[in-house]
CSV table of C-alpha atoms in Angstrom, one decimal:
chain,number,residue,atom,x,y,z
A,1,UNK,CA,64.5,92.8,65.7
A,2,UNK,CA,66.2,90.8,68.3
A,3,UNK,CA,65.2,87.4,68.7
A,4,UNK,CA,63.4,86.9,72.4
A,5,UNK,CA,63.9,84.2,75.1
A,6,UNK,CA,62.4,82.8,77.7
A,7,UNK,CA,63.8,83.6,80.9
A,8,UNK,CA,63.3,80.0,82.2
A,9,UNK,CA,64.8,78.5,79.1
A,10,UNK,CA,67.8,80.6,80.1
A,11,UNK,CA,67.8,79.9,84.0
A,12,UNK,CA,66.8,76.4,83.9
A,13,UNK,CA,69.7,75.3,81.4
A,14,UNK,CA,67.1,74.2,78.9
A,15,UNK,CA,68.5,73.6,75.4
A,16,UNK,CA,67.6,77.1,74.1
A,17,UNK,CA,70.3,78.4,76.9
A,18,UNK,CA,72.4,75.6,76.0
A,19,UNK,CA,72.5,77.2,72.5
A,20,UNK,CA,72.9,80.8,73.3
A,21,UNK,CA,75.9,79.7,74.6
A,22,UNK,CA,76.7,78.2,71.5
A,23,UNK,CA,75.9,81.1,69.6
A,24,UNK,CA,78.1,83.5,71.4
A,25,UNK,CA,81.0,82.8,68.8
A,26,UNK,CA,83.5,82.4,71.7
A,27,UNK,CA,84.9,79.2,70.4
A,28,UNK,CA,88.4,79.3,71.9
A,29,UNK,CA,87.7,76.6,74.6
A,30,UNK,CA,88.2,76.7,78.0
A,31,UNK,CA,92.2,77.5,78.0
A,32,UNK,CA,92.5,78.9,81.7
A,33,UNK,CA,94.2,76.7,84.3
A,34,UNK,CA,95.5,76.6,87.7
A,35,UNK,CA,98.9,78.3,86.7
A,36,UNK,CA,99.5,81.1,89.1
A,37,UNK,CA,100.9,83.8,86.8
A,38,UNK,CA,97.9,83.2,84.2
A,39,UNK,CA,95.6,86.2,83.8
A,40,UNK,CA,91.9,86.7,82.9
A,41,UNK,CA,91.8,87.5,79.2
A,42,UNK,CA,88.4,86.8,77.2
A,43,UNK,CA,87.9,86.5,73.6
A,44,UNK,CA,86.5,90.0,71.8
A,45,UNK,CA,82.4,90.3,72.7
A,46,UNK,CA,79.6,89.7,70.1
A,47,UNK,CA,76.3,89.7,70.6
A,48,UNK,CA,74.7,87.5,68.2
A,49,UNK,CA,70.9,88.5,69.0
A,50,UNK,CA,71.6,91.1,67.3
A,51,UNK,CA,74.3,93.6,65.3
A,52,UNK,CA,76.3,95.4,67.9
A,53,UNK,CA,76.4,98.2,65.4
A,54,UNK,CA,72.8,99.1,65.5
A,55,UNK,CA,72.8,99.5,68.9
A,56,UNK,CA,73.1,102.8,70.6
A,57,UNK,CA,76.4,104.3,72.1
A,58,UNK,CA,76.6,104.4,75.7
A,59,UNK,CA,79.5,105.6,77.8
A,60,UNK,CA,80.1,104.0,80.8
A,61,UNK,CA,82.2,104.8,83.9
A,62,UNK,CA,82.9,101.7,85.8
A,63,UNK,CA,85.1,102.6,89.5
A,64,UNK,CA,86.5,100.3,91.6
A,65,UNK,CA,89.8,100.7,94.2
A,66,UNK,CA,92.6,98.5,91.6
A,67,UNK,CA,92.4,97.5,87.9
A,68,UNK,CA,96.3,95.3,88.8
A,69,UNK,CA,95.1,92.7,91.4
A,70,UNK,CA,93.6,90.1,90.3
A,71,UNK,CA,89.6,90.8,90.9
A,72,UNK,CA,90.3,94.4,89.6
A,73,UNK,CA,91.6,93.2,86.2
A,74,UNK,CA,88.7,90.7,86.4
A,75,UNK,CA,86.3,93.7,86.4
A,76,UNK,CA,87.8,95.4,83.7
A,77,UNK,CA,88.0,92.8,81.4
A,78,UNK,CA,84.5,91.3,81.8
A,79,UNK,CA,83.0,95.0,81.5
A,80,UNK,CA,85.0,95.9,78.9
A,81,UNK,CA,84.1,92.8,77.3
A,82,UNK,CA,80.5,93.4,77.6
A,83,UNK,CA,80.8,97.4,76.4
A,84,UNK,CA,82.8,96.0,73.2
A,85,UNK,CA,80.0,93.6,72.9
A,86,UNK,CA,77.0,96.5,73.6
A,87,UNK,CA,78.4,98.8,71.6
A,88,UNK,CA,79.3,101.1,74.6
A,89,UNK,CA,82.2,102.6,75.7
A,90,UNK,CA,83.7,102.0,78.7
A,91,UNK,CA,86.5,104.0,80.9
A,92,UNK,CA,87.7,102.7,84.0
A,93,UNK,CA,87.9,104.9,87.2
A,94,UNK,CA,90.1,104.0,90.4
A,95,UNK,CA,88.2,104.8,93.6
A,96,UNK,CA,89.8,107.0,96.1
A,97,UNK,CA,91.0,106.0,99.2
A,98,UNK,CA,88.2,108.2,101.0
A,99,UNK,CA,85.0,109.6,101.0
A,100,UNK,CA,85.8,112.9,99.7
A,101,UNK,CA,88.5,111.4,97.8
A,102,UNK,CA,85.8,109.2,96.0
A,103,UNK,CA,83.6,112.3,95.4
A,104,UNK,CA,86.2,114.7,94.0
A,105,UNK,CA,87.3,112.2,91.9
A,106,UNK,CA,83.5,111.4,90.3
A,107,UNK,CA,82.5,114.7,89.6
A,108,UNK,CA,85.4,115.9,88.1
A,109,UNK,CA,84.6,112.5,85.5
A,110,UNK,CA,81.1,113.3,85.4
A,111,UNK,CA,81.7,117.3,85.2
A,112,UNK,CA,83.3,116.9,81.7
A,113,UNK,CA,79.7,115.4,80.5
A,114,UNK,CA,79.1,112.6,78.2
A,115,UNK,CA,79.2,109.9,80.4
A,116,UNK,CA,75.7,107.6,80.3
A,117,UNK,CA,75.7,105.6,83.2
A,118,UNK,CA,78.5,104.3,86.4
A,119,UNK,CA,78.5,101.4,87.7
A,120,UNK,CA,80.4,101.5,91.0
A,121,UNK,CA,81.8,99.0,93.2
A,122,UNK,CA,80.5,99.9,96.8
A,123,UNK,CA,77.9,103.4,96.9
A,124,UNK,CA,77.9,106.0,99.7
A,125,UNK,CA,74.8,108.9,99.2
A,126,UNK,CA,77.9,111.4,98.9
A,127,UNK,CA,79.5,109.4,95.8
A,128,UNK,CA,75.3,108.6,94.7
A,129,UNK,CA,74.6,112.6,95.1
A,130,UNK,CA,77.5,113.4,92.7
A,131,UNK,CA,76.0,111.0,90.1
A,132,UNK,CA,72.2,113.1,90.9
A,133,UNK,CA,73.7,116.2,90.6
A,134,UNK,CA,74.8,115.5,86.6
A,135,UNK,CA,71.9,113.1,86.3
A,136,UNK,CA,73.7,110.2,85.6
A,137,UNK,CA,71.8,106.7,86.5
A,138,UNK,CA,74.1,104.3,89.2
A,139,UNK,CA,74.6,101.1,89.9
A,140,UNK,CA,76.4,99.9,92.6
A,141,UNK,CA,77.9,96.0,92.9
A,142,UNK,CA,79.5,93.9,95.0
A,143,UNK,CA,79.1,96.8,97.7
A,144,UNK,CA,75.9,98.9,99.2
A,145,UNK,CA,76.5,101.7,102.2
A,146,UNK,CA,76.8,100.3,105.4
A,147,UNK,CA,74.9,102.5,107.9
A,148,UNK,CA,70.8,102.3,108.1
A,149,UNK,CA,70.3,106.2,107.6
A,150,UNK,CA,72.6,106.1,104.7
A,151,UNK,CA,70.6,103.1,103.2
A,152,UNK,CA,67.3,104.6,103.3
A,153,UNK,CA,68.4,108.0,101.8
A,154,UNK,CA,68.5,106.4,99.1
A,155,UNK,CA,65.2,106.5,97.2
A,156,UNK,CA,65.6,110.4,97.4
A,157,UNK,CA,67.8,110.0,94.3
A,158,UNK,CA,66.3,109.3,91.2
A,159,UNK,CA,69.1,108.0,88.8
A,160,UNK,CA,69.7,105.8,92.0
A,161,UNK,CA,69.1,102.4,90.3
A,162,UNK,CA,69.6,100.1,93.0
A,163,UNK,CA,72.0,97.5,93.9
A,164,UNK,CA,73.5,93.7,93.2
A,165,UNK,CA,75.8,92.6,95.9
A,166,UNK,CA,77.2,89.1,97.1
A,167,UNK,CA,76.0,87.1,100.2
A,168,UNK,CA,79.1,88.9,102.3
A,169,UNK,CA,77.3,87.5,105.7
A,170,UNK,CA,77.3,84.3,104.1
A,171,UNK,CA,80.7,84.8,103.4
A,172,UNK,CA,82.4,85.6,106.9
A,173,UNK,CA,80.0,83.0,108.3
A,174,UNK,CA,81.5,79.8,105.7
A,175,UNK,CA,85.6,81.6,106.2
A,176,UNK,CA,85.2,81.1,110.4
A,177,UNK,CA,83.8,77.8,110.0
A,178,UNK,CA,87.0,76.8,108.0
A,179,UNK,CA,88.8,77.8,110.4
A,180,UNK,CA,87.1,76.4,113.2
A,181,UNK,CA,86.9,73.1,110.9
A,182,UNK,CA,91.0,73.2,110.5
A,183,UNK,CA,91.6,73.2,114.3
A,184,UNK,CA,91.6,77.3,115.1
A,185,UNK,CA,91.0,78.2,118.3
A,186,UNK,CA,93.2,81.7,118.1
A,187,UNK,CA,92.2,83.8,115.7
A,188,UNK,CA,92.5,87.1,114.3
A,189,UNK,CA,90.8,89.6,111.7
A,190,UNK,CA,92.5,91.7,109.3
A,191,UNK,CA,89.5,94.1,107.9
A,192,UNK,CA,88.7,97.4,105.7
A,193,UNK,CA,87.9,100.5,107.8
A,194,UNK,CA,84.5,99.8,109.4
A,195,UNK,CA,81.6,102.2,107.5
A,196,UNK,CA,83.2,102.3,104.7
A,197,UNK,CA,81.5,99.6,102.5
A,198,UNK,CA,78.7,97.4,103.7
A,199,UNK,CA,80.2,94.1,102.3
A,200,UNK,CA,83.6,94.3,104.4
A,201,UNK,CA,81.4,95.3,108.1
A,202,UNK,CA,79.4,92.4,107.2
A,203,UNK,CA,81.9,89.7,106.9
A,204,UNK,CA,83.6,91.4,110.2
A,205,UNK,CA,79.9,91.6,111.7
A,206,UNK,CA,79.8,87.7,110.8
A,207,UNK,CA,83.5,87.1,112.1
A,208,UNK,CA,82.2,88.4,115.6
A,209,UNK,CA,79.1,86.7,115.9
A,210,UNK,CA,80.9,83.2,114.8
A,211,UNK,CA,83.2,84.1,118.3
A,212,UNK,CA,80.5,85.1,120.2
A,213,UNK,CA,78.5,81.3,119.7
A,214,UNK,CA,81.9,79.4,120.5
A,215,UNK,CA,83.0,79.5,123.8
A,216,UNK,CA,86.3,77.5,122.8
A,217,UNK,CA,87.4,80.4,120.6
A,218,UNK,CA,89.3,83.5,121.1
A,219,UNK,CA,89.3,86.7,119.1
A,220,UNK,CA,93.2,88.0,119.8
A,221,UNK,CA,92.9,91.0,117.9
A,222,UNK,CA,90.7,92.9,115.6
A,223,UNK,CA,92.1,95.4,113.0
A,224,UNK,CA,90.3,97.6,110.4
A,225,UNK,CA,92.4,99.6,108.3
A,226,UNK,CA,92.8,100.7,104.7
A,227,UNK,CA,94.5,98.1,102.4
A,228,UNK,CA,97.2,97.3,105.3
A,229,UNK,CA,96.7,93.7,105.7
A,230,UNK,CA,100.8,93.2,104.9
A,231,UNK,CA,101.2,95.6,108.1
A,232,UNK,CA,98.3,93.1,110.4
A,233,UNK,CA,100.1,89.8,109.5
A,234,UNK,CA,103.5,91.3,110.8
A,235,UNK,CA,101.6,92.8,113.9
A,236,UNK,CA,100.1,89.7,115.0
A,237,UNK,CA,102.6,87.8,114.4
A,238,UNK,CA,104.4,89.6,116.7
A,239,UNK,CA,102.0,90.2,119.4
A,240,UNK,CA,100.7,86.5,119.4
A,241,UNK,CA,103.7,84.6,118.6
A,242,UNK,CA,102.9,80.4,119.4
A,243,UNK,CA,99.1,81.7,120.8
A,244,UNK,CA,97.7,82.8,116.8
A,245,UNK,CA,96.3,80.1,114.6
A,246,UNK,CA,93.9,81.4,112.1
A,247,UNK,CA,93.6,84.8,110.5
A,248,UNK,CA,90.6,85.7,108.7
A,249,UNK,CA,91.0,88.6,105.9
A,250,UNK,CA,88.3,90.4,104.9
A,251,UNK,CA,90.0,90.8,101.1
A,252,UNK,CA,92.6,88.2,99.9
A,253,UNK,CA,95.5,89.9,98.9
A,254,UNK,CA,99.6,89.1,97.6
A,255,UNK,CA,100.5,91.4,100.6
A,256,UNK,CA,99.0,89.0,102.8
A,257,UNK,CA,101.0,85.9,101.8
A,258,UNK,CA,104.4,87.7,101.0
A,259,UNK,CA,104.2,88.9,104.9
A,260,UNK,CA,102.8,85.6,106.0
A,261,UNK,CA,106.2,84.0,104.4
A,262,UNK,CA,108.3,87.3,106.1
A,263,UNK,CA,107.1,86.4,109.6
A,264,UNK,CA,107.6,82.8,109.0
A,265,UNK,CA,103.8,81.6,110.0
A,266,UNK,CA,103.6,80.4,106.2
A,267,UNK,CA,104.4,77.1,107.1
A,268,UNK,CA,100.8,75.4,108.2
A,269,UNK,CA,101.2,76.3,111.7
A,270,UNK,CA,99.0,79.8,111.1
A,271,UNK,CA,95.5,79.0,108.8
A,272,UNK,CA,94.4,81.6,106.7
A,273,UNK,CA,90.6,82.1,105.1
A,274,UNK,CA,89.7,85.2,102.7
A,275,UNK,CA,86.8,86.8,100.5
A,276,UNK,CA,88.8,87.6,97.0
A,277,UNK,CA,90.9,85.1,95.5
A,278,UNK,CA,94.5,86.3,95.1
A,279,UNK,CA,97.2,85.1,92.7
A,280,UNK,CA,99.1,83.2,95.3
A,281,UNK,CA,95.4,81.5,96.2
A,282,UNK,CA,96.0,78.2,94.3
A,283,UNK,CA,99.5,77.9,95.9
A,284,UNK,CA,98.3,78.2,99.6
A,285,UNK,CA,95.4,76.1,99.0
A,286,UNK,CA,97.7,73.2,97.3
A,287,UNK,CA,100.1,73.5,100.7
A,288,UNK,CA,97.6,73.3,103.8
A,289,UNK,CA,97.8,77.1,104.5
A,290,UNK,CA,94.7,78.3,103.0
A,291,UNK,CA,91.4,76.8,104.1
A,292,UNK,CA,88.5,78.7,102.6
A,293,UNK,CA,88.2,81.5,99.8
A,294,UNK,CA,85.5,82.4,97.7
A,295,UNK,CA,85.1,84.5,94.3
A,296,UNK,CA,83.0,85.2,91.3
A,297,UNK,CA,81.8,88.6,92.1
A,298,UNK,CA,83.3,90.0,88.0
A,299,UNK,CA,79.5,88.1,87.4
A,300,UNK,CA,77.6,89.7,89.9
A,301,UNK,CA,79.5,93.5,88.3
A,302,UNK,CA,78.2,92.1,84.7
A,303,UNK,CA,74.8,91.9,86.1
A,304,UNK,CA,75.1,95.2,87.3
A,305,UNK,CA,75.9,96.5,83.6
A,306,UNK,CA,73.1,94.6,82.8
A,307,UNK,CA,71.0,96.7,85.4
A,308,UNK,CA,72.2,99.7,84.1
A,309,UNK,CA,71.6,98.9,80.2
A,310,UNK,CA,68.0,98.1,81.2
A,311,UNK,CA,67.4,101.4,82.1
A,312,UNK,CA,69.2,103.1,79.5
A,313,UNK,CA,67.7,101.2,76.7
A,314,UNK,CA,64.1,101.7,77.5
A,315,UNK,CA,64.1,103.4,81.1
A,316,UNK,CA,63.3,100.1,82.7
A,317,UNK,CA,63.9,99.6,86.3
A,318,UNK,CA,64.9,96.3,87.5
A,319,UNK,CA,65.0,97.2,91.5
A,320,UNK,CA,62.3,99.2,92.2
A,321,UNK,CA,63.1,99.0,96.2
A,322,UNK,CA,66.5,100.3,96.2
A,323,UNK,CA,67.1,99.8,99.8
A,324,UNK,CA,67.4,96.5,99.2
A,325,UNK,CA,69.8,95.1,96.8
A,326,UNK,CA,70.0,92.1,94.9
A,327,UNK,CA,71.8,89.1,96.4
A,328,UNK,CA,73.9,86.7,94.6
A,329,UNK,CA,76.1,83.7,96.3
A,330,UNK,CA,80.1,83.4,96.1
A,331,UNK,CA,82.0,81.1,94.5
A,332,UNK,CA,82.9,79.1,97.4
A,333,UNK,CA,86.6,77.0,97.2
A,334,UNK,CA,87.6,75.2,100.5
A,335,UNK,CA,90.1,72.9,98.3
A,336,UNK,CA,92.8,73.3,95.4
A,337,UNK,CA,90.5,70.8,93.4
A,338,UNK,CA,87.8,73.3,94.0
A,339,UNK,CA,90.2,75.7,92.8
A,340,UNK,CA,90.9,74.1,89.7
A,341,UNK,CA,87.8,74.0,88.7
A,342,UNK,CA,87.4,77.8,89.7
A,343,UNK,CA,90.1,78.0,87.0
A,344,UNK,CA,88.7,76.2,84.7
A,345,UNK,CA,85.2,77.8,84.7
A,346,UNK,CA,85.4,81.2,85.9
A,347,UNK,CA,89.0,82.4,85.1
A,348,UNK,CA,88.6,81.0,81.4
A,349,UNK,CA,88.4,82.7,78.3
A,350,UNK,CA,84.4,82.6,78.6
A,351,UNK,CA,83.0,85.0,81.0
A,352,UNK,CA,80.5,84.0,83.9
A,353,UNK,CA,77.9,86.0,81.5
A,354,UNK,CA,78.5,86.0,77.4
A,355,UNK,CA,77.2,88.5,75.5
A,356,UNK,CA,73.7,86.6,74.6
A,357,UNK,CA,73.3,85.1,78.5
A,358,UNK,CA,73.4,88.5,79.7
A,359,UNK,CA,71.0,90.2,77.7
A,360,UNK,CA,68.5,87.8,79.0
A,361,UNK,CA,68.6,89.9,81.4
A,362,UNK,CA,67.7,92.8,80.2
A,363,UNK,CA,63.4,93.5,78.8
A,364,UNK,CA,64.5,95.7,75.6
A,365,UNK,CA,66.1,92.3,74.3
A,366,UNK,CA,64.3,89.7,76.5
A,367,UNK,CA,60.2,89.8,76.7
A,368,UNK,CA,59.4,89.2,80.7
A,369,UNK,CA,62.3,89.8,82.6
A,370,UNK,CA,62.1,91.1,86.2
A,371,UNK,CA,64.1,91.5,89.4
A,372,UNK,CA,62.5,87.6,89.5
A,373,UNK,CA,64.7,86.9,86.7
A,374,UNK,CA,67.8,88.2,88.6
A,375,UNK,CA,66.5,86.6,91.9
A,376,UNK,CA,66.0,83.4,90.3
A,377,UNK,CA,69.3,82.9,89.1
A,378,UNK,CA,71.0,84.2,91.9
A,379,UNK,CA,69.3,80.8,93.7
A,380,UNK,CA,70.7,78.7,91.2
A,381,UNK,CA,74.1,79.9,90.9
A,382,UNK,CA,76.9,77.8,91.4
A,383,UNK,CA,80.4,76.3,90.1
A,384,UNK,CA,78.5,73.3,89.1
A,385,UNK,CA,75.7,75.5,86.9
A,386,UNK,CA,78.7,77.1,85.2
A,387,UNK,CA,80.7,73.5,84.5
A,388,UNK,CA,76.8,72.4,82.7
A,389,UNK,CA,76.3,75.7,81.0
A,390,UNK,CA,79.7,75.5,79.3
């Protein structure tokens, strides 16, 4: 029998949390620094609430576009960590680079059978109808569709299980104040392909409307492509030579800063703010370039597993309205102190979630929980919640 918590004990950082934390087993410290070539390695899963071996075997499909830059090998490793942990096994599936890309690429996974659950980073009702079609419940995170008909489709599939996204609005809003805060007046936006994934339009939705309300700034140039950020820096550069002072990416990538030092605007004299933190992040922050940046979304894909286990263990829902998906705020770092601390805290060898804190999460090991529990937490997150739970 697994031993029950309270959920506010858990949220609230009461001294039952504290000691699920302590139970966890994961005693190696917190080892991660700021050191640039440092990656995200945690210490082997085990869920001391109860023996991972008497747990059923589920196999999960987790997708997402790269498992080699740095949120992708986040991903990886805190899902795998929780599958090792959950007795589950997990397989990792790269994304395509379009919607019928995406699609061929799913049911050929899902055709071969076996597989218990996906969780999926971003949803379209093509990619969602593959998953019907086999019967396979889906979660998406840190991504939702973008258009309004697409969005409410959705409740015509069943294995549909809703949805746990971060505050991207939020996001584009807090990256154009930066700049604006840094001096910025000239600006442009590198961005994903618009209708692709809802979290990319909105922080480009959130880039226009921050132009629109001040007069004293300029948008010089919009561009939404596919993963060619290297190609923007080098075209704006170019076009808006002594005019550009701020670019605003919609993902952080090393493309973006090895083409920002090619065009010679790595110096200070262009400001750069981006969603994702990147390995060259710390660096850029530590010489003036880099303004804003946010992260932390590896938690809000754990809480997506823990979405998915809900429903596999006892057919629990969590989001009964799956139009709307869960919201959970960034990891916001507007300096390399705030960086460090990112490091210390979120890139150490303790996930955002262990084992124990996320099965409070979940009603087959946790009497009471709701989407309340998830909504509650998501209002209490932050950096500093982390540094007391740890």
């Amino acid at each position: 029998m697994m031993k029950k918590i309270s959920r506010r004990e858990f949220l609230r950082g009461s001294a039952a949390g504290a000691a699920l934390v302590a139970m966890s087993g994961l005693t190696g410290g917190l080892t991660a620094s700021a050191d640039e070539s440092s990656e995200v390695y945690f210490a082997p899963g085990e869920l001391t609430v109860a023996d991972a071996s008497e747990l059923p075997t589920y196999k999960i499909v987790f997708s997402y576009a790269s498992f080699s830059d740095k949120l992708g090998m986040q991903f990886q490793e805190s899902i795998q960590y929780l599958c090792d942990a959950y007795n589950c096994e997990a397989s990792f599936l790269l994304s395509g680079s379009t919607t019928d890309e995406n699609v061929t690429k799913l049911e050929s996974t899902l055709a071969a059978g076996d597989i218990s659950g996906v969780i999926y980073v971003g949803a379209t009702p093509s990619v969602v109808a593959v998953a019907e079609k086999y019967q396979v419940p889906y979660v998406a995170v840190c991504g939702f569709p973008s258009l309004d008909e697409e969005i409410q489709a959705l409740p015509n599939y069943e294995y549909f299980l809703g949805g746990i996204v971060d505050d991207d609005v939020w996001a584009g809003n807090q990256a154009m104040q930066a700049l604006y805060d840094a001096g910025c007046r000239n600006v442009c936006l590198s961005g994903m392909t618009q209708g692709l994934v809802k979290s990319h339009d909105d922080r480009a939705t959130a880039y226009a409307e921050f132009i629109t309300s001040h007069d004293d700034m300029t948008s010089l140039a919009e561009s939404y492509t596919l993963a060619e950020n290297a190609t923007d820096v080098s075209t704006f550069a170019a076009s808006f030579a002594g005019i550009l002072d701020g670019i605003f990416f919609t993902a952080g990538r090393d493309s973006e800063y090895l083409s920002m030092e090619a065009e010679g605007i790595a110096d200070g004299s262009v400001k750069m703010a981006a969603v994702d933190i990147s390995s060259q992040t710390g660096t850029y922050l530590q010489n003036g370039v880099q303004v804003w940046t946010c992260g932390g979304q590896y938690g809000t894909a754990q809480l997506g597993f823990a979405i998915l286990y809900s429903y596999l263990a006892d057919g629990t829902r969590i989001i009964e309205d799956v139009t709307t998906p869960i919201t959970r705020p960034y990891l916001e770092i507007t300096s390399y102190e705030d960086y460090e601390a990112y490091c210390k805290y979120v890139e150490s060898d303790i996930p955002v979630y262990t084992a124990d804190e996320i099965a409070a999460f979940i009603p087959a090991f946790t009497e009471g929980v709701t989407i309340e529990t998830y909504e509650e937490e998501a209002e209490i997150f932050s950096l500093e919640l982390l540094a007391e739970r740890r």
